[in-house]
Coordinates of C-alpha atoms and ligand atoms in Angstrom, one line a residue:
M1 CA -14.8 -6.1 -10.7
I2 CA -12.9 -3.3 -9.2
E3 CA -9.3 -3.4 -9.8
S4 CA -7.6 -2.7 -6.8
W5 CA -4.2 -2.4 -5.2
R6 CA -3.1 -2.9 -1.7
W7 CA -0.7 0.2 -1.0
F8 CA 1.0 0.4 2.4
G9 CA 1.0 4.2 2.7
P10 CA 3.7 6.6 2.3
L11 CA 6.3 4.4 3.6
D12 CA 5.5 2.0 0.9
D13 CA 8.4 1.7 -1.8
I14 CA 5.9 1.5 -4.4
T15 CA 4.4 5.0 -5.3
L16 CA 0.9 6.0 -6.0
A17 CA 1.8 6.9 -9.7
E18 CA 3.1 3.4 -10.1
V19 CA 0.0 1.9 -8.8
A20 CA -2.1 4.3 -11.1
Q21 CA 0.2 3.0 -14.0
T22 CA -0.8 -0.7 -13.4
G23 CA -4.5 0.3 -14.2
A24 CA -5.9 -0.2 -11.0
T25 CA -8.2 2.4 -9.6
G26 CA -9.1 1.2 -6.1
I27 CA -6.7 1.6 -3.3
V28 CA -6.8 -0.7 -0.2
N29 CA -4.9 1.0 2.5
A30 CA -4.5 1.2 6.4
L31 CA -3.3 3.6 8.9
H32 CA -0.5 1.2 9.7
E33 CA 1.1 3.6 11.9
I34 CA -1.6 3.7 14.6
P35 CA -1.2 1.0 17.3
Y36 CA -3.7 -1.8 17.5
G37 CA -6.5 -1.0 19.6
E38 CA -6.4 2.8 19.2
V39 CA -8.8 5.0 17.5
W40 CA -8.2 6.0 13.7
P41 CA -8.6 9.8 13.9
R42 CA -11.0 11.3 11.4
A43 CA -8.6 13.7 10.3
A44 CA -5.8 11.1 9.7
I45 CA -8.2 9.1 7.7
A46 CA -9.0 12.5 5.6
A47 CA -5.5 13.2 5.2
R48 CA -4.7 9.8 3.9
R49 CA -7.8 9.8 1.6
A50 CA -6.6 13.0 0.1
M51 CA -3.2 11.7 -0.6
I52 CA -4.6 8.7 -2.3
R53 CA -6.8 11.0 -4.5
S54 CA -4.1 13.1 -5.7
P55 CA -4.9 14.8 -8.9
G56 CA -4.3 12.9 -12.1
L57 CA -4.0 9.6 -10.6
G58 CA -7.6 8.5 -10.9
L59 CA -7.3 6.5 -7.5
D60 CA -9.6 6.3 -4.5
W61 CA -9.4 4.7 -1.1
L62 CA -12.2 2.0 -1.3
V63 CA -11.2 -0.7 1.1
V64 CA -9.5 -0.7 4.5
E65 CA -7.3 -3.6 5.1
S66 CA -7.1 -4.2 8.2
L67 CA -8.7 -2.4 10.9
P68 CA -6.8 -4.7 13.1
V69 CA -8.4 -6.4 16.1
A70 CA -6.6 -6.1 19.2
E71 CA -5.2 -9.2 20.8
A72 CA -7.1 -8.9 24.0
I73 CA -10.4 -9.1 22.0
K74 CA -9.2 -12.5 20.7
T75 CA -8.0 -13.9 23.9
G76 CA -11.1 -12.2 25.7
E77 CA -8.9 -11.0 28.7
G78 CA -9.8 -8.0 30.9
D79 CA -12.4 -5.1 30.4
L80 CA -12.7 -4.8 26.7
S81 CA -15.3 -2.0 26.7
R82 CA -12.6 0.5 25.7
L83 CA -11.4 -1.6 22.8
F84 CA -15.0 -2.1 21.4
A85 CA -15.5 1.4 21.6
N86 CA -12.7 2.4 19.9
Y87 CA -13.2 0.1 17.2
R88 CA -16.9 1.4 16.7
Q89 CA -15.3 5.0 16.7
S90 CA -12.8 4.1 14.0
L91 CA -15.7 2.6 11.8
A92 CA -17.5 5.8 12.4
N93 CA -14.6 8.1 11.4
L94 CA -14.1 6.0 8.3
A95 CA -17.8 6.1 7.2
A96 CA -17.8 9.9 8.0
E97 CA -14.7 9.9 5.2
G98 CA -16.9 7.9 3.0
I99 CA -14.9 4.5 3.3
R100 CA -17.3 1.7 3.8
I101 CA -15.6 -1.7 3.0
V102 CA -13.6 -2.8 6.1
C103 CA -11.4 -6.0 6.1
Y104 CA -10.0 -7.5 9.3
N105 CA -8.8 -10.9 10.5
F106 CA -9.3 -13.1 13.8
M107 CA -6.0 -15.0 13.7
P108 CA -4.5 -15.2 16.9
L109 CA -1.1 -13.8 17.3
L110 CA -0.1 -14.6 13.7
D111 CA -1.4 -13.2 10.5
W112 CA -0.3 -14.9 7.4
T113 CA 2.7 -17.4 7.8
R114 CA 5.3 -18.5 5.4
T115 CA 8.5 -20.1 5.9
D116 CA 10.5 -18.9 2.8
L117 CA 9.8 -15.5 1.2
D118 CA 12.1 -16.0 -1.8
V119 CA 12.1 -19.3 -3.4
P120 CA 13.3 -19.3 -7.0
V121 CA 10.8 -20.1 -9.4
R122 CA 11.2 -20.1 -13.4
G123 CA 13.7 -17.8 -14.8
G124 CA 15.0 -16.6 -11.5
A125 CA 11.7 -15.0 -10.2
T126 CA 10.9 -15.8 -6.6
A127 CA 7.8 -17.0 -4.8
L128 CA 6.5 -17.2 -1.2
R129 CA 6.2 -20.9 0.3
F130 CA 4.8 -22.5 3.2
D131 CA 6.8 -25.8 3.9
A132 CA 5.7 -28.2 6.2
V133 CA 9.2 -29.6 7.1
R134 CA 10.8 -26.4 8.1
M135 CA 7.6 -25.3 10.0
A136 CA 7.7 -28.3 12.0
A137 CA 11.6 -28.0 12.3
F138 CA 10.9 -24.4 13.8
E139 CA 8.1 -25.6 16.1
L140 CA 9.9 -28.7 17.4
H141 CA 13.6 -27.6 17.5
R142 CA 13.7 -23.8 17.9
L143 CA 10.5 -23.0 19.8
G144 CA 10.9 -26.3 21.7
R145 CA 7.0 -26.9 21.3
A146 CA 7.2 -30.7 21.8
E147 CA 3.6 -31.2 21.5
A148 CA 4.0 -30.0 17.9
A149 CA 5.2 -33.5 16.9
A150 CA 1.3 -34.5 17.1
D151 CA 0.4 -31.9 14.5
Y152 CA 2.5 -33.2 11.9
P153 CA 2.9 -36.8 10.3
A154 CA 5.6 -38.8 11.5
G155 CA 7.4 -38.5 8.2
T156 CA 7.3 -34.6 8.5
V157 CA 8.7 -35.0 12.0
A158 CA 11.7 -37.0 11.1
A159 CA 12.4 -34.7 8.2
A160 CA 12.3 -31.7 10.0
G161 CA 14.8 -33.5 12.6
A162 CA 17.2 -33.8 9.7
W163 CA 16.6 -30.6 8.4
A164 CA 17.3 -29.2 12.1
Q165 CA 20.7 -31.1 12.3
A166 CA 21.9 -29.8 9.0
A167 CA 20.8 -26.3 9.2
G168 CA 23.4 -23.7 10.0
E169 CA 22.8 -20.4 11.9
A170 CA 22.0 -18.5 8.7
A171 CA 19.4 -20.8 7.8
W172 CA 17.8 -20.6 11.1
E173 CA 17.9 -16.9 10.9
A174 CA 16.3 -17.0 7.5
L175 CA 13.5 -19.1 8.4
L176 CA 12.7 -17.1 11.7
A177 CA 12.7 -14.0 9.6
S178 CA 10.1 -15.4 7.1
I179 CA 7.9 -16.8 9.8
M180 CA 7.9 -13.4 11.6
A181 CA 7.4 -11.4 8.8
G182 CA 3.4 -12.0 8.8
L183 CA 3.4 -10.9 12.3
P184 CA 1.2 -8.0 13.1
G185 CA 2.9 -4.8 13.5
A186 CA 5.3 -6.6 11.0
Y187 CA 7.8 -3.8 11.2
S188 CA 9.1 -4.8 14.6
R189 CA 10.2 -8.6 14.7
Y190 CA 9.8 -10.8 17.8
S191 CA 12.5 -12.8 19.0
V192 CA 12.0 -16.6 19.8
A193 CA 11.7 -15.9 23.4
E194 CA 9.2 -13.2 22.9
L195 CA 7.1 -15.6 20.5
R196 CA 7.2 -18.2 23.4
A197 CA 5.8 -15.7 25.9
L198 CA 3.1 -14.5 23.4
L199 CA 2.3 -18.2 22.9
A200 CA 1.8 -18.8 26.6
R201 CA -1.1 -16.4 26.5
Y202 CA -3.1 -18.8 24.4
R203 CA -2.1 -22.3 26.3
G204 CA -5.2 -24.1 26.9
F205 CA -7.3 -21.9 24.6
D206 CA -9.1 -23.6 22.0
R207 CA -11.4 -23.0 18.9
A208 CA -14.7 -22.8 21.0
A209 CA -12.9 -20.1 23.1
L210 CA -11.8 -18.0 20.0
R211 CA -15.2 -18.7 18.4
A212 CA -17.1 -17.1 21.5
N213 CA -14.7 -14.2 21.4
L214 CA -15.5 -13.5 17.7
A215 CA -19.2 -13.9 18.4
R216 CA -18.8 -11.3 21.1
F217 CA -16.6 -9.1 18.9
L218 CA -19.3 -9.1 16.2
A219 CA -21.9 -8.3 18.8
E220 CA -20.3 -5.1 19.6
V221 CA -19.5 -4.0 16.2
V222 CA -21.8 -5.2 13.6
P223 CA -24.9 -3.1 14.8
A224 CA -22.8 -0.1 14.4
A225 CA -21.5 -1.0 11.2
E226 CA -24.9 -1.7 9.9
D227 CA -26.1 1.9 11.1
L228 CA -23.2 3.4 9.4
G229 CA -23.6 1.5 6.1
I230 CA -20.1 -0.3 6.7
R231 CA -19.6 -3.6 5.4
L232 CA -17.1 -5.6 7.5
C233 CA -15.4 -8.7 5.7
I234 CA -13.3 -11.2 7.7
H235 CA -10.3 -12.5 6.1
P236 CA -9.9 -16.3 6.1
D237 CA -6.8 -17.9 8.0
D238 CA -3.7 -18.3 6.3
P239 CA -2.5 -21.2 6.1
P240 CA -6.1 -22.6 6.9
R241 CA -5.0 -24.8 9.7
D242 CA -3.9 -24.5 13.3
I243 CA -0.1 -23.6 13.7
L244 CA 2.0 -23.4 16.7
G245 CA -0.9 -24.7 18.7
L246 CA -2.8 -21.6 18.1
P247 CA -6.7 -22.4 16.9
R248 CA -7.9 -21.2 13.6
I249 CA -11.6 -20.7 12.9
V250 CA -12.1 -19.3 9.6
A251 CA -10.4 -21.9 7.4
S252 CA -13.3 -23.8 5.7
G253 CA -16.7 -23.3 4.3
D254 CA -18.3 -24.7 7.6
D255 CA -16.2 -22.1 9.6
I256 CA -17.3 -19.3 7.4
A257 CA -20.8 -20.2 7.6
R258 CA -20.6 -20.2 11.2
V259 CA -19.1 -16.8 11.1
L260 CA -21.7 -15.3 8.9
A261 CA -24.5 -16.8 10.9
A262 CA -23.2 -15.3 14.2
A263 CA -24.7 -12.0 13.2
D264 CA -26.7 -12.5 10.2
S265 CA -26.4 -9.0 8.6
P266 CA -24.7 -7.8 5.3
A267 CA -22.6 -5.9 7.7
N268 CA -20.9 -9.2 8.7
G269 CA -19.4 -10.3 5.3
L270 CA -16.4 -12.0 4.0
T271 CA -13.2 -11.3 2.3
L272 CA -12.8 -14.2 -0.4
C273 CA -9.2 -15.0 -0.3
T274 CA -8.8 -17.6 -2.8
G275 CA -5.0 -18.2 -1.8
S276 CA -5.9 -18.8 1.8
L277 CA -8.9 -21.2 1.2
G278 CA -6.9 -22.6 -1.7
A279 CA -4.2 -24.0 0.5
G280 CA -6.9 -25.8 2.1
S281 CA -9.4 -27.5 -0.4
P282 CA -8.7 -25.7 -3.6
A283 CA -11.5 -27.7 -5.5
E284 CA -14.1 -26.2 -3.1
V285 CA -13.1 -22.4 -3.6
P286 CA -15.4 -21.8 -6.7
A287 CA -18.3 -23.3 -4.9
L288 CA -17.4 -21.2 -1.6
A289 CA -17.4 -18.1 -3.8
A290 CA -20.9 -18.9 -5.2
R291 CA -22.2 -20.0 -1.8
F292 CA -21.1 -17.0 0.0
A293 CA -21.4 -14.5 -2.8
P294 CA -24.1 -12.2 -1.4
R295 CA -21.7 -11.6 1.8
I296 CA -18.6 -11.2 -0.2
H297 CA -17.5 -7.7 0.0
F298 CA -13.9 -7.8 -1.2
A299 CA -11.8 -10.4 -3.0
H300 CA -8.2 -11.4 -2.9
L301 CA -7.3 -13.1 -6.0
R302 CA -4.2 -15.5 -5.9
N303 CA -3.2 -19.0 -6.4
V304 CA -1.3 -21.6 -4.8
R305 CA 0.2 -25.0 -5.5
G306 CA -0.3 -27.8 -2.7
E307 CA 2.0 -30.7 -2.1
P308 CA 1.0 -33.9 -0.1
D309 CA 2.6 -33.2 3.1
G310 CA 0.7 -29.8 3.4
S311 CA 3.3 -27.6 2.2
F312 CA 2.2 -25.2 -0.7
Q313 CA 3.9 -22.6 -2.9
E314 CA 2.4 -19.4 -4.3
S315 CA 2.0 -19.8 -8.0
A316 CA 1.2 -17.3 -10.8
H317 CA -2.4 -16.0 -10.4
L318 CA -4.0 -18.3 -13.1
E319 CA -1.7 -21.3 -12.7
G320 CA -2.3 -22.9 -9.3
D321 CA -4.7 -25.6 -7.8
V322 CA -7.9 -23.0 -7.8
D323 CA -9.9 -22.5 -10.9
M324 CA -9.7 -18.9 -10.9
A325 CA -12.0 -18.7 -14.0
A326 CA -14.7 -20.5 -12.1
V327 CA -14.2 -17.9 -8.9
V328 CA -14.3 -15.0 -11.3
R329 CA -17.3 -16.3 -13.0
A330 CA -19.2 -16.6 -9.6
L331 CA -18.2 -13.1 -8.6
I332 CA -19.4 -11.8 -11.9
A333 CA -22.6 -13.5 -11.4
E334 CA -23.1 -11.8 -7.9
E335 CA -22.3 -8.6 -9.4
R336 CA -25.1 -9.0 -12.0
R337 CA -27.6 -9.9 -9.2
R338 CA -26.8 -7.0 -7.3
A339 CA -27.0 -4.6 -10.2
A340 CA -30.5 -6.2 -11.1
A341 CA -31.6 -5.6 -7.4
G342 CA -30.8 -1.9 -8.0
R343 CA -27.7 -1.6 -5.9
E344 CA -25.3 1.0 -6.6
D345 CA -22.2 -0.6 -5.0
A346 CA -22.8 -3.9 -7.2
A347 CA -19.2 -3.9 -8.3
I348 CA -17.0 -6.0 -6.0
P349 CA -13.4 -4.8 -5.5
F350 CA -10.7 -7.5 -5.8
R351 CA -7.0 -7.1 -5.5
P352 CA -4.2 -9.3 -7.2
D353 CA -3.0 -10.8 -3.7
H354 CA 0.6 -11.3 -3.6
G355 CA 3.1 -11.8 -6.8
H356 CA 6.2 -13.1 -7.6
R357 CA 9.2 -10.9 -7.5
I358 CA 9.8 -10.5 -11.3
G359 CA 12.4 -8.4 -13.2
A360 CA 13.0 -4.9 -11.4
D361 CA 11.2 -6.4 -8.2
L362 CA 14.3 -8.4 -7.4
G363 CA 16.3 -5.4 -6.9
R364 CA 13.8 -3.5 -4.9
A365 CA 12.6 -3.5 -1.3
S366 CA 8.8 -4.4 -0.9
H367 CA 6.7 -6.2 1.5
P368 CA 6.8 -9.8 1.1
G369 CA 4.4 -10.7 -1.4
Y370 CA 3.7 -7.1 -2.6
S371 CA 5.9 -6.6 -5.5
L372 CA 5.2 -4.3 -8.2
N373 CA 5.7 -6.1 -11.4
G374 CA 4.5 -9.4 -9.9
R375 CA 1.3 -8.1 -8.8
M376 CA 0.7 -6.2 -12.1
R377 CA 1.3 -9.4 -14.0
G378 CA -1.5 -10.9 -11.7
L379 CA -3.6 -7.9 -12.2
A380 CA -3.2 -8.0 -15.8
E381 CA -4.2 -11.6 -16.2
L382 CA -7.2 -11.2 -13.7
R383 CA -8.4 -8.2 -15.8
G384 CA -8.3 -10.0 -19.0
L385 CA -9.8 -13.0 -17.4
A386 CA -12.8 -10.9 -16.1
L387 CA -13.3 -8.9 -19.4
G388 CA -13.3 -12.3 -21.4
L389 CA -16.0 -13.8 -19.0
A390 CA -18.2 -10.7 -18.6
A391 CA -18.2 -10.7 -22.4
G392 CA -19.0 -14.4 -23.0
Ligands
DNO1 C1 -1.6 -11.1 3.3 C2 -2.8 -10.5 3.7 C3 -3.2 -10.5 5.1 C4 -4.4 -9.7 5.3 C5 -4.9 -9.8 6.7 C6 -6.4 -9.2 6.8 O1 -1.1 -10.9 2.5 O2 -3.8 -11.0 2.8 O3 -2.4 -9.9 5.9 O4 -4.3 -8.4 5.2 O5 -5.0 -11.1 7.4 O6 -6.5 -8.7 8.2

């Protein structure tokens, strides 16, 4: 298990020196400044890797998260040949600079979605939360998506109405800011009107259509990745269900099996995200880790606690609904299998995915979920768990 850490680049408030202090050795990074669909130039990749490999830190850039898939590839609109060629060129440039694990997602429009970024937990720390009532309130009473009433149980729809009536402008603003935080290019926020216009692009677009576009994307890029020795790994949908009427196609074991079968190659792999999958069927996550182990190239380890109405809240890494020990055991077994087969890249990079804001995090700006202390706590716990299991 290679201890890794997502670092957002020079604009990240957390420095590489601080990352080194956590004990992590692998960096998960992206050239966030390059617009979606454009080529990542080789020189920019080399410069970023050199920065990460600063003397004395013991860090290296191991994983790209994400090489984003342009929206047009997801909608399948227009002539996509330039976008596919650009994606392949970025992969070639990454491989030329020695980076071989590339994570991406195929969620339409939104990336991960939460309704609350700072819910108080024990001792005044804060956590991220997805609240079904507030999400329904947003869809029904801000976005005006009347069809959303069918996506939620009647009790949730009623509770959403009550919430919407009582909410003042500040509560709406906070909700909007939370929901938009996961949007791609998350530095610029969409307004409600812009979101409505973007959603219109997906009207009448179903899972089958999105699956066909993913299969097309894989057919275009997996052969190139194979030649380059790159292992692509798709990230599951978060939350693992349709929201805003947008289809989701990487939300369950069956979905993942379908994606992996669409291009049956080690170059077409999975990012095992225990938090995303755990917000669906947490009890299944260890079995999914074992089932897809040979195709897992990267792991996001975090935990959630679900609630009967579909809400969930991010818990400490070893405290939620997912049996983290069982997941880590499956990953260690896979590493041993790879090592026995003589693979030099047997170790699987994982990162503590998200963390609460604790202690000094509370006074510091960081990307939602990407605090220093909270993730460091998670990393330390996962490190101990992995060492204990490997020794046992
Ligand atoms: C959230 C992350 C996701 C992930 C992308 C991968 O914290 O796990 O934003 O990076 O979905 O493409």
